[in-house]
Amino acid sequence: MNIHLLHPLDSMTQEISFKALPPLSLYIHIPWCVRKCPYCDFNSHEARESLPEQEYVAALVRDLELALPQIWGRKVYTVFIGGGTPSLISAQAMEQILTSVRMLLPLDHGAEITLEANPGTVEADKFAGFRDAGVNRLSLGIQSFNDTHLKALGRIHDATEARRAVEIAQQHFDNINLDLMYGLPQQTQAEAAQDVHAALEFAPQHLSCYNLTLEPNTLFHRYPPALPDDDLCSVMQQDIEQILSVHGYQHYETSAFAQPKKQARHNLNYWQFGDYLGIGAGAHSKLSFPDRVVRQVRYKQPQAYLQQVAQGLPVQTEHTVKREDLPFEFMMNALRLNQGFADALFAERTSLSLLLIRRELEQAEQRGLIERGLQRIAPTELGRHFLNDLLQIFLRK
């Protein structure tokens, strides 16, 4: 099949030059949690003492002020407050954060504002305060409705608390995501399906279903539990996809399922290679400028972050993405989407022509990992199940 050419240029000498910058999102990191889960490799730290809440909120605001010259005049379409366990902070602190965001940034009128929360930290009054502060989407880290599996995962809540948390959340929010995990220690195929059915009792707008993996620098990596093998995990995944399809959920991304028009807009911006500014300890940013794409990482340790913000230097590392690396970085995100991407999006988000990766596209198509239709490229079912193999094709040698 002939590829749809976007620019009649010599793609091998094409320079980065954006006609328009991608949509912009804001990520805010709250680094504390009650207890570090043994599988978690996120930048989270156990709150052994009272949180330095006011100091941290002031640092977030200052961090945002320092970043303004890099995003001046750009509208923000989504906000995501993640962690850690952001619901540990008070509703008053949340209101301070979001009020400052509105004052400093041109926040879109219909912006999606998501807050992560864990069932063990759910309080009805606090949730009402979060809603009043402007949070309009809640993401609950349920992981399982099975007490045995919750204990194995080191979660601080049990199944009863998980159900109660969803009930409280639904009193205040009409857009809710539930995180579930499968492939858990000693989990059976039937138990994985039972968790999904339990979640469906609440008819959440969105479900994220992740296969438990043993990440480096985690307790599970050092002391691996007995996990279901790859074949059983694959069967669990197929069961989950089938159950959610029957109940009207669209499987639109590798681990994401949504009711019609309820996709996670913030995450979609990541997967479509949009821009995001990350503030807070360890937060990552990807920012486009007319002639380059820049990635940044804030200082990771909360105390170091607070000190660096006070000095006006919250960014620990920054680098410009090499032109030859942009195609892989784009594909690493866009090929997670089951519907793939429009040909034109590649040029819009990288400023490069698809000619640059024509051989890689042909190879992926010949191996049955992608399909190329009318101005659209999407992973096949085989490509979705062997995504790492598909992405390897686009990795710069």
Tab-separated table of C-alpha atoms in Angstrom:
chain	number	residue	atom	x	y	z
A	1	MET	CA	0.000	0.000	0.000
A	2	ASN	CA	1.327	3.441	-0.866
A	3	ILE	CA	2.030	5.724	2.058
A	4	HIS	CA	0.232	9.076	2.151
A	5	LEU	CA	2.921	11.736	1.778
A	6	LEU	CA	2.543	14.810	3.901
A	7	HIS	CA	5.393	16.967	2.666
A	8	PRO	CA	7.165	16.884	-0.697
A	9	LEU	CA	10.473	17.433	1.135
A	10	ASP	CA	13.608	15.433	1.454
A	11	SER	CA	12.690	13.926	4.819
A	12	MET	CA	16.275	12.991	5.601
A	13	THR	CA	17.316	16.659	5.852
A	14	GLN	CA	14.075	18.080	7.205
A	15	GLU	CA	14.491	20.339	10.228
A	16	ILE	CA	12.101	20.644	13.165
A	17	SER	CA	9.706	23.501	12.524
A	18	PHE	CA	6.239	23.423	14.053
A	19	LYS	CA	3.436	25.290	12.319
A	20	ALA	CA	1.359	25.026	15.497
A	21	LEU	CA	2.171	23.686	18.947
A	22	PRO	CA	0.345	20.620	20.343
A	23	PRO	CA	-2.393	20.843	22.998
A	24	LEU	CA	-1.036	21.443	26.489
A	25	SER	CA	-1.871	19.599	29.723
A	26	LEU	CA	-0.757	20.196	33.311
A	27	TYR	CA	0.377	17.433	35.654
A	28	ILE	CA	0.712	18.112	39.398
A	29	HIS	CA	2.563	15.569	41.546
A	30	ILE	CA	1.808	14.998	45.233
A	31	PRO	CA	4.583	12.626	46.381
A	32	TRP	CA	3.265	11.218	49.662
A	33	CYS	CA	1.331	8.047	50.449
A	34	VAL	CA	0.318	6.237	53.635
A	35	ARG	CA	2.389	3.167	52.794
A	36	LYS	CA	4.574	2.289	49.832
A	37	CYS	CA	3.084	-0.637	47.895
A	38	PRO	CA	5.584	-3.426	47.081
A	39	TYR	CA	4.891	-3.214	43.323
A	40	CYS	CA	5.023	0.593	43.018
A	41	ASP	CA	7.894	2.270	41.156
A	42	PHE	CA	6.329	5.747	41.151
A	43	ASN	CA	7.953	8.661	42.957
A	44	SER	CA	6.035	8.159	46.207
A	45	HIS	CA	7.215	8.462	49.791
A	46	GLU	CA	5.604	7.222	52.988
A	47	ALA	CA	4.198	10.048	55.091
A	48	ARG	CA	5.681	9.035	58.435
A	49	GLU	CA	5.069	12.466	59.903
A	50	SER	CA	2.614	15.257	59.184
A	51	LEU	CA	2.847	16.541	55.626
A	52	PRO	CA	4.509	19.902	54.961
A	53	GLU	CA	1.284	20.793	53.173
A	54	GLN	CA	1.464	24.573	53.081
A	55	GLU	CA	5.157	24.589	52.215
A	56	TYR	CA	4.561	22.146	49.379
A	57	VAL	CA	1.549	24.047	48.007
A	58	ALA	CA	3.613	27.249	48.001
A	59	ALA	CA	6.394	25.397	46.174
A	60	LEU	CA	3.965	24.107	43.530
A	61	VAL	CA	2.709	27.618	42.885
A	62	ARG	CA	6.249	28.976	42.669
A	63	ASP	CA	7.232	26.094	40.363
A	64	LEU	CA	4.357	27.002	38.054
A	65	GLU	CA	5.322	30.672	38.096
A	66	LEU	CA	8.896	29.797	37.142
A	67	ALA	CA	7.639	27.681	34.216
A	68	LEU	CA	5.326	30.329	32.769
A	69	PRO	CA	7.842	31.763	30.257
A	70	GLN	CA	8.051	28.328	28.600
A	71	ILE	CA	4.289	28.055	28.045
A	72	TRP	CA	3.291	31.702	27.871
A	73	GLY	CA	-0.122	32.259	26.303
A	74	ARG	CA	-0.858	28.551	25.752
A	75	LYS	CA	-4.239	27.265	26.894
A	76	VAL	CA	-4.331	24.272	29.242
A	77	TYR	CA	-6.986	21.675	28.375
A	78	THR	CA	-6.570	19.088	31.143
A	79	VAL	CA	-5.142	18.912	34.652
A	80	PHE	CA	-4.137	15.693	36.418
A	81	ILE	CA	-3.221	15.578	40.106
A	82	GLY	CA	-1.330	12.350	40.717
A	83	GLY	CA	1.034	10.742	43.195
A	84	GLY	CA	1.607	9.201	45.644
A	85	THR	CA	-1.838	9.663	47.080
A	86	PRO	CA	-3.014	13.210	46.333
A	87	SER	CA	-6.189	12.689	48.364
A	88	LEU	CA	-3.978	12.816	51.469
A	89	ILE	CA	-3.873	16.605	51.252
A	90	SER	CA	-6.721	18.728	52.553
A	91	ALA	CA	-9.547	20.106	50.459
A	92	GLN	CA	-8.335	23.584	51.402
A	93	ALA	CA	-4.905	22.848	49.966
A	94	MET	CA	-6.505	21.514	46.793
A	95	GLU	CA	-8.510	24.701	46.444
A	96	GLN	CA	-5.330	26.775	46.860
A	97	ILE	CA	-3.595	24.781	44.131
A	98	LEU	CA	-6.431	24.963	41.613
A	99	THR	CA	-7.153	28.626	42.331
A	100	SER	CA	-3.512	29.424	41.573
A	101	VAL	CA	-3.689	27.371	38.370
A	102	ARG	CA	-6.698	29.394	37.208
A	103	MET	CA	-4.983	32.671	38.084
A	104	LEU	CA	-1.723	31.859	36.318
A	105	LEU	CA	-2.896	29.896	33.271
A	106	PRO	CA	-5.571	30.280	30.599
A	107	LEU	CA	-7.407	27.129	31.705
A	108	ASP	CA	-9.977	25.914	29.191
A	109	HIS	CA	-13.552	26.471	30.377
A	110	GLY	CA	-14.375	22.773	29.989
A	111	ALA	CA	-11.049	21.472	31.282
A	112	GLU	CA	-10.962	17.928	32.627
A	113	ILE	CA	-9.465	18.059	36.143
A	114	THR	CA	-8.628	14.607	37.521
A	115	LEU	CA	-7.599	13.666	41.053
A	116	GLU	CA	-6.138	10.298	42.047
A	117	ALA	CA	-7.367	8.814	45.326
A	118	ASN	CA	-6.983	5.568	47.237
A	119	PRO	CA	-9.869	3.932	49.133
A	120	GLY	CA	-7.941	3.980	52.405
A	121	THR	CA	-7.902	7.789	52.321
A	122	VAL	CA	-11.516	8.412	51.273
A	123	GLU	CA	-13.527	10.776	53.425
A	124	ALA	CA	-16.950	12.014	52.361
A	125	ASP	CA	-16.409	15.595	53.567
A	126	LYS	CA	-13.024	15.808	51.909
A	127	PHE	CA	-14.406	14.549	48.600
A	128	ALA	CA	-17.106	17.219	48.700
A	129	GLY	CA	-14.353	19.778	49.217
A	130	PHE	CA	-12.344	18.433	46.281
A	131	ARG	CA	-15.415	18.752	44.073
A	132	ASP	CA	-16.024	22.318	45.256
A	133	ALA	CA	-12.381	23.136	44.514
A	134	GLY	CA	-12.938	22.226	40.860
A	135	VAL	CA	-11.989	18.554	40.548
A	136	ASN	CA	-14.471	17.028	38.081
A	137	ARG	CA	-13.004	13.556	37.523
A	138	LEU	CA	-11.873	11.059	40.149
A	139	SER	CA	-9.533	8.099	39.647
A	140	LEU	CA	-9.762	5.487	42.424
A	141	GLY	CA	-6.933	2.992	42.930
A	142	ILE	CA	-9.081	-0.041	43.749
A	143	GLN	CA	-6.719	-2.702	42.263
A	144	SER	CA	-8.920	-5.588	43.469
A	145	PHE	CA	-12.153	-6.338	45.313
A	146	ASN	CA	-10.600	-9.496	46.795
A	147	ASP	CA	-9.253	-9.219	50.363
A	148	THR	CA	-6.586	-11.882	49.825
A	149	HIS	CA	-5.193	-10.114	46.783
A	150	LEU	CA	-5.376	-6.679	48.385
A	151	LYS	CA	-3.306	-7.981	51.280
A	152	ALA	CA	-0.769	-9.518	48.892
A	153	LEU	CA	-0.474	-6.150	47.133
A	154	GLY	CA	0.165	-4.350	50.404
A	155	ARG	CA	-2.889	-2.140	50.050
A	156	ILE	CA	-4.163	-0.283	53.121
A	157	HIS	CA	-7.836	-0.934	52.283
A	158	ASP	CA	-9.980	-4.077	52.158
A	159	ALA	CA	-12.784	-5.022	49.775
A	160	THR	CA	-15.486	-3.444	51.948
A	161	GLU	CA	-13.592	-0.151	52.057
A	162	ALA	CA	-13.092	-0.329	48.300
A	163	ARG	CA	-16.832	-0.603	47.679
A	164	ARG	CA	-17.572	2.130	50.202
A	165	ALA	CA	-15.041	4.417	48.531
A	166	VAL	CA	-16.768	4.040	45.161
A	167	GLU	CA	-20.147	4.752	46.746
A	168	ILE	CA	-18.832	7.926	48.389
A	169	ALA	CA	-17.120	9.018	45.181
A	170	GLN	CA	-20.333	8.607	43.185
A	171	GLN	CA	-22.124	10.944	45.574
A	172	HIS	CA	-19.823	13.756	44.466
A	173	PHE	CA	-18.497	12.914	40.998
A	174	ASP	CA	-20.201	11.839	37.785
A	175	ASN	CA	-16.960	10.949	35.993
A	176	ILE	CA	-15.018	8.195	37.750
A	177	ASN	CA	-12.198	5.854	36.801
A	178	LEU	CA	-11.465	2.646	38.694
A	179	ASP	CA	-7.974	1.156	38.524
A	180	LEU	CA	-7.835	-2.654	38.561
A	181	MET	CA	-4.891	-5.025	38.316
A	182	TYR	CA	-4.730	-8.604	37.105
A	183	GLY	CA	-2.033	-11.259	37.076
A	184	LEU	CA	-1.835	-10.913	40.859
A	185	PRO	CA	-0.034	-13.353	43.182
A	186	GLN	CA	-1.913	-16.678	43.180
A	187	GLN	CA	-4.822	-15.126	41.220
A	188	THR	CA	-6.983	-17.452	39.143
A	189	GLN	CA	-8.675	-16.709	35.841
A	190	ALA	CA	-12.067	-16.672	37.555
A	191	GLU	CA	-10.895	-14.269	40.255
A	192	ALA	CA	-9.597	-11.787	37.696
A	193	ALA	CA	-12.991	-11.830	35.975
A	194	GLN	CA	-14.764	-11.467	39.329
A	195	ASP	CA	-12.910	-8.209	39.998
A	196	VAL	CA	-14.149	-6.781	36.703
A	197	HIS	CA	-17.735	-7.852	37.416
A	198	ALA	CA	-17.482	-6.275	40.878
A	199	ALA	CA	-16.370	-2.995	39.314
A	200	LEU	CA	-19.205	-3.132	36.784
A	201	GLU	CA	-21.748	-3.183	39.619
A	202	PHE	CA	-20.961	0.530	39.949
A	203	ALA	CA	-21.018	1.232	36.179
A	204	PRO	CA	-17.974	3.544	36.304
A	205	GLN	CA	-17.420	5.798	33.327
A	206	HIS	CA	-13.879	4.491	32.884
A	207	LEU	CA	-11.837	1.431	33.844
A	208	SER	CA	-8.075	0.987	33.726
A	209	CYS	CA	-6.958	-2.653	33.840
A	210	TYR	CA	-3.231	-3.244	34.294
A	211	ASN	CA	-1.238	-6.452	34.210
A	212	LEU	CA	0.955	-6.542	37.332
A	213	THR	CA	4.603	-6.376	36.334
A	214	LEU	CA	7.724	-6.592	38.488
A	215	GLU	CA	9.390	-3.210	38.085
A	216	PRO	CA	13.024	-2.535	39.077
A	217	ASN	CA	13.589	-0.821	42.417
A	218	THR	CA	10.470	-2.313	43.976
A	219	LEU	CA	10.073	-4.804	46.820
A	220	PHE	CA	8.367	-7.262	44.465
A	221	HIS	CA	11.370	-7.094	42.141
A	222	ARG	CA	13.750	-7.957	44.979
A	223	TYR	CA	11.463	-10.626	46.441
A	224	PRO	CA	9.273	-11.830	43.561
A	225	PRO	CA	5.917	-13.352	44.499
A	226	ALA	CA	4.469	-16.311	42.599
A	227	LEU	CA	2.598	-14.750	39.688
A	228	PRO	CA	0.411	-16.341	36.991
A	229	ASP	CA	2.425	-17.217	33.893
A	230	ASP	CA	2.245	-15.223	30.671
A	231	ASP	CA	-0.261	-17.577	29.049
A	232	LEU	CA	-2.691	-17.293	31.952
A	233	CYS	CA	-2.280	-13.500	32.055
A	234	SER	CA	-3.073	-13.397	28.344
A	235	VAL	CA	-6.271	-15.366	28.963
A	236	MET	CA	-7.172	-13.004	31.820
A	237	GLN	CA	-6.656	-10.043	29.499
A	238	GLN	CA	-8.888	-11.590	26.823
A	239	ASP	CA	-11.602	-12.272	29.407
A	240	ILE	CA	-11.465	-8.678	30.641
A	241	GLU	CA	-11.691	-7.289	27.112
A	242	GLN	CA	-14.659	-9.522	26.294
A	243	ILE	CA	-16.557	-8.749	29.524
A	244	LEU	CA	-16.142	-5.001	29.132
A	245	SER	CA	-17.041	-5.095	25.443
A	246	VAL	CA	-20.316	-6.853	26.260
A	247	HIS	CA	-21.064	-4.078	28.774
A	248	GLY	CA	-20.525	-1.328	26.209
A	249	TYR	CA	-17.020	-0.194	27.122
A	250	GLN	CA	-14.710	0.869	24.311
A	251	HIS	CA	-11.212	-0.596	24.570
A	252	TYR	CA	-9.442	2.462	23.209
A	253	GLU	CA	-5.938	2.096	24.663
A	254	THR	CA	-3.768	-0.812	25.819
A	255	SER	CA	-5.096	-0.742	29.402
A	256	ALA	CA	-8.020	1.696	29.151
A	257	PHE	CA	-11.746	1.105	28.684
A	258	ALA	CA	-14.416	3.800	28.578
A	259	GLN	CA	-18.093	4.347	28.169
A	260	PRO	CA	-18.939	6.381	25.024
A	261	LYS	CA	-17.309	9.849	25.122
A	262	LYS	CA	-15.712	9.162	28.527
A	263	GLN	CA	-12.133	8.535	27.462
A	264	ALA	CA	-9.480	10.047	29.732
A	265	ARG	CA	-8.733	13.289	27.878
A	266	HIS	CA	-5.545	13.930	29.845
A	267	ASN	CA	-4.097	10.517	29.028
A	268	LEU	CA	-5.237	10.788	25.413
A	269	ASN	CA	-3.092	13.888	25.128
A	270	TYR	CA	-0.076	11.858	26.278
A	271	TRP	CA	-0.796	9.067	23.810
A	272	GLN	CA	-1.330	11.505	20.950
A	273	PHE	CA	2.079	13.043	21.715
A	274	GLY	CA	0.678	16.269	23.053
A	275	ASP	CA	2.558	18.541	25.440
A	276	TYR	CA	2.442	18.528	29.219
A	277	LEU	CA	4.003	20.610	31.931
A	278	GLY	CA	4.737	18.650	35.095
A	279	ILE	CA	5.180	20.435	38.420
A	280	GLY	CA	5.960	18.885	41.784
A	281	ALA	CA	8.619	16.497	43.062
A	282	GLY	CA	9.892	14.233	40.274
A	283	ALA	CA	7.351	15.477	37.720
A	284	HIS	CA	8.168	15.042	34.026
A	285	SER	CA	7.444	17.546	31.254
A	286	LYS	CA	7.372	17.347	27.473
A	287	LEU	CA	7.218	20.792	25.873
A	288	SER	CA	7.310	21.780	22.214
A	289	PHE	CA	8.765	25.018	20.906
A	290	PRO	CA	8.738	26.253	17.293
A	291	ASP	CA	12.090	24.549	16.573
A	292	ARG	CA	12.507	21.793	19.175
A	293	VAL	CA	10.946	19.394	21.688
A	294	VAL	CA	12.260	19.483	25.251
A	295	ARG	CA	11.918	16.995	28.106
A	296	GLN	CA	12.414	17.960	31.758
A	297	VAL	CA	12.437	16.215	35.137
A	298	ARG	CA	11.976	18.001	38.479
A	299	TYR	CA	13.997	17.071	41.565
A	300	LYS	CA	12.629	13.792	42.879
A	301	GLN	CA	13.081	13.841	46.654
A	302	PRO	CA	10.440	16.097	48.249
A	303	GLN	CA	12.907	17.939	50.499
A	304	ALA	CA	15.369	18.493	47.663
A	305	TYR	CA	12.500	19.722	45.493
A	306	LEU	CA	11.406	22.229	48.128
A	307	GLN	CA	14.964	23.516	48.465
A	308	GLN	CA	15.482	23.814	44.719
A	309	VAL	CA	12.199	25.648	44.178
A	310	ALA	CA	13.241	28.113	46.863
A	311	GLN	CA	16.381	28.760	44.797
A	312	GLY	CA	14.320	29.127	41.613
A	313	LEU	CA	15.767	25.945	40.060
A	314	PRO	CA	13.207	23.107	40.311
A	315	VAL	CA	14.323	21.352	37.079
A	316	GLN	CA	17.019	18.741	37.706
A	317	THR	CA	17.510	17.531	34.127
A	318	GLU	CA	16.538	18.912	30.749
A	319	HIS	CA	17.350	17.800	27.243
A	320	THR	CA	16.232	18.498	23.713
A	321	VAL	CA	14.856	15.406	21.996
A	322	LYS	CA	17.006	14.556	18.993
A	323	ARG	CA	15.270	14.848	15.650
A	324	GLU	CA	15.999	11.191	14.858
A	325	ASP	CA	14.403	10.089	18.163
A	326	LEU	CA	11.083	11.855	17.617
A	327	PRO	CA	9.522	9.125	15.419
A	328	PHE	CA	10.114	6.434	18.061
A	329	GLU	CA	8.852	8.648	20.869
A	330	PHE	CA	5.714	9.403	18.865
A	331	MET	CA	5.093	5.745	18.034
A	332	MET	CA	5.773	4.646	21.632
A	333	ASN	CA	2.684	6.652	22.590
A	334	ALA	CA	0.404	6.636	19.554
A	335	LEU	CA	0.576	2.892	18.920
A	336	ARG	CA	-0.930	2.267	22.375
A	337	LEU	CA	-4.204	3.525	20.890
A	338	ASN	CA	-6.272	0.714	19.406
A	339	GLN	CA	-7.574	3.008	16.659
A	340	GLY	CA	-4.068	4.239	15.966
A	341	PHE	CA	-3.593	7.718	14.577
A	342	ALA	CA	-4.299	9.791	11.495
A	343	ASP	CA	-1.323	10.164	9.155
A	344	ALA	CA	-1.455	13.932	9.581
A	345	LEU	CA	-0.962	13.677	13.356
A	346	PHE	CA	2.595	12.416	12.911
A	347	ALA	CA	3.614	15.601	11.097
A	348	GLU	CA	1.625	17.816	13.456
A	349	ARG	CA	3.306	16.429	16.589
A	350	THR	CA	6.853	15.822	15.270
A	351	SER	CA	7.028	18.357	12.378
A	352	LEU	CA	8.503	15.503	10.311
A	353	SER	CA	7.275	13.639	7.256
A	354	LEU	CA	6.157	10.014	7.384
A	355	LEU	CA	8.719	9.435	4.631
A	356	LEU	CA	11.288	9.385	7.398
A	357	ILE	CA	9.962	6.045	8.667
A	358	ARG	CA	8.580	4.543	5.470
A	359	ARG	CA	10.839	1.463	5.687
A	360	GLU	CA	9.867	0.830	9.304
A	361	LEU	CA	6.178	1.153	8.466
A	362	GLU	CA	6.549	-1.287	5.593
A	363	GLN	CA	8.350	-3.776	7.833
A	364	ALA	CA	5.690	-3.501	10.555
A	365	GLU	CA	2.948	-3.997	7.975
A	366	GLN	CA	4.686	-6.992	6.399
A	367	ARG	CA	4.943	-8.621	9.840
A	368	GLY	CA	1.226	-8.082	10.418
A	369	LEU	CA	1.750	-5.697	13.334
A	370	ILE	CA	0.077	-2.612	11.829
A	371	GLU	CA	-2.537	-1.893	9.228
A	372	ARG	CA	-2.558	1.178	7.007
A	373	GLY	CA	-5.905	2.361	5.802
A	374	LEU	CA	-7.150	5.600	4.321
A	375	GLN	CA	-4.835	8.128	5.977
A	376	ARG	CA	-4.700	6.138	9.246
A	377	ILE	CA	-2.183	3.790	10.843
A	378	ALA	CA	-3.258	1.421	13.611
A	379	PRO	CA	-1.862	-1.614	15.410
A	380	THR	CA	-3.424	-4.935	14.465
A	381	GLU	CA	-4.608	-7.331	17.154
A	382	LEU	CA	-1.225	-9.050	16.835
A	383	GLY	CA	0.532	-5.699	17.151
A	384	ARG	CA	-1.441	-4.827	20.285
A	385	HIS	CA	-0.502	-8.120	21.929
A	386	PHE	CA	3.168	-7.773	20.918
A	387	LEU	CA	3.495	-4.024	21.308
A	388	ASN	CA	7.119	-4.133	22.442
A	389	ASP	CA	8.078	-6.047	19.296
A	390	LEU	CA	6.213	-3.490	17.200
A	391	LEU	CA	7.936	-0.561	18.889
A	392	GLN	CA	11.371	-2.150	18.462
A	393	ILE	CA	10.985	-1.647	14.714
A	394	PHE	CA	10.935	2.141	15.198
A	395	LEU	CA	13.753	2.258	17.734
A	396	ARG	CA	16.778	4.067	16.314
A	397	LYS	CA	19.581	1.591	15.761
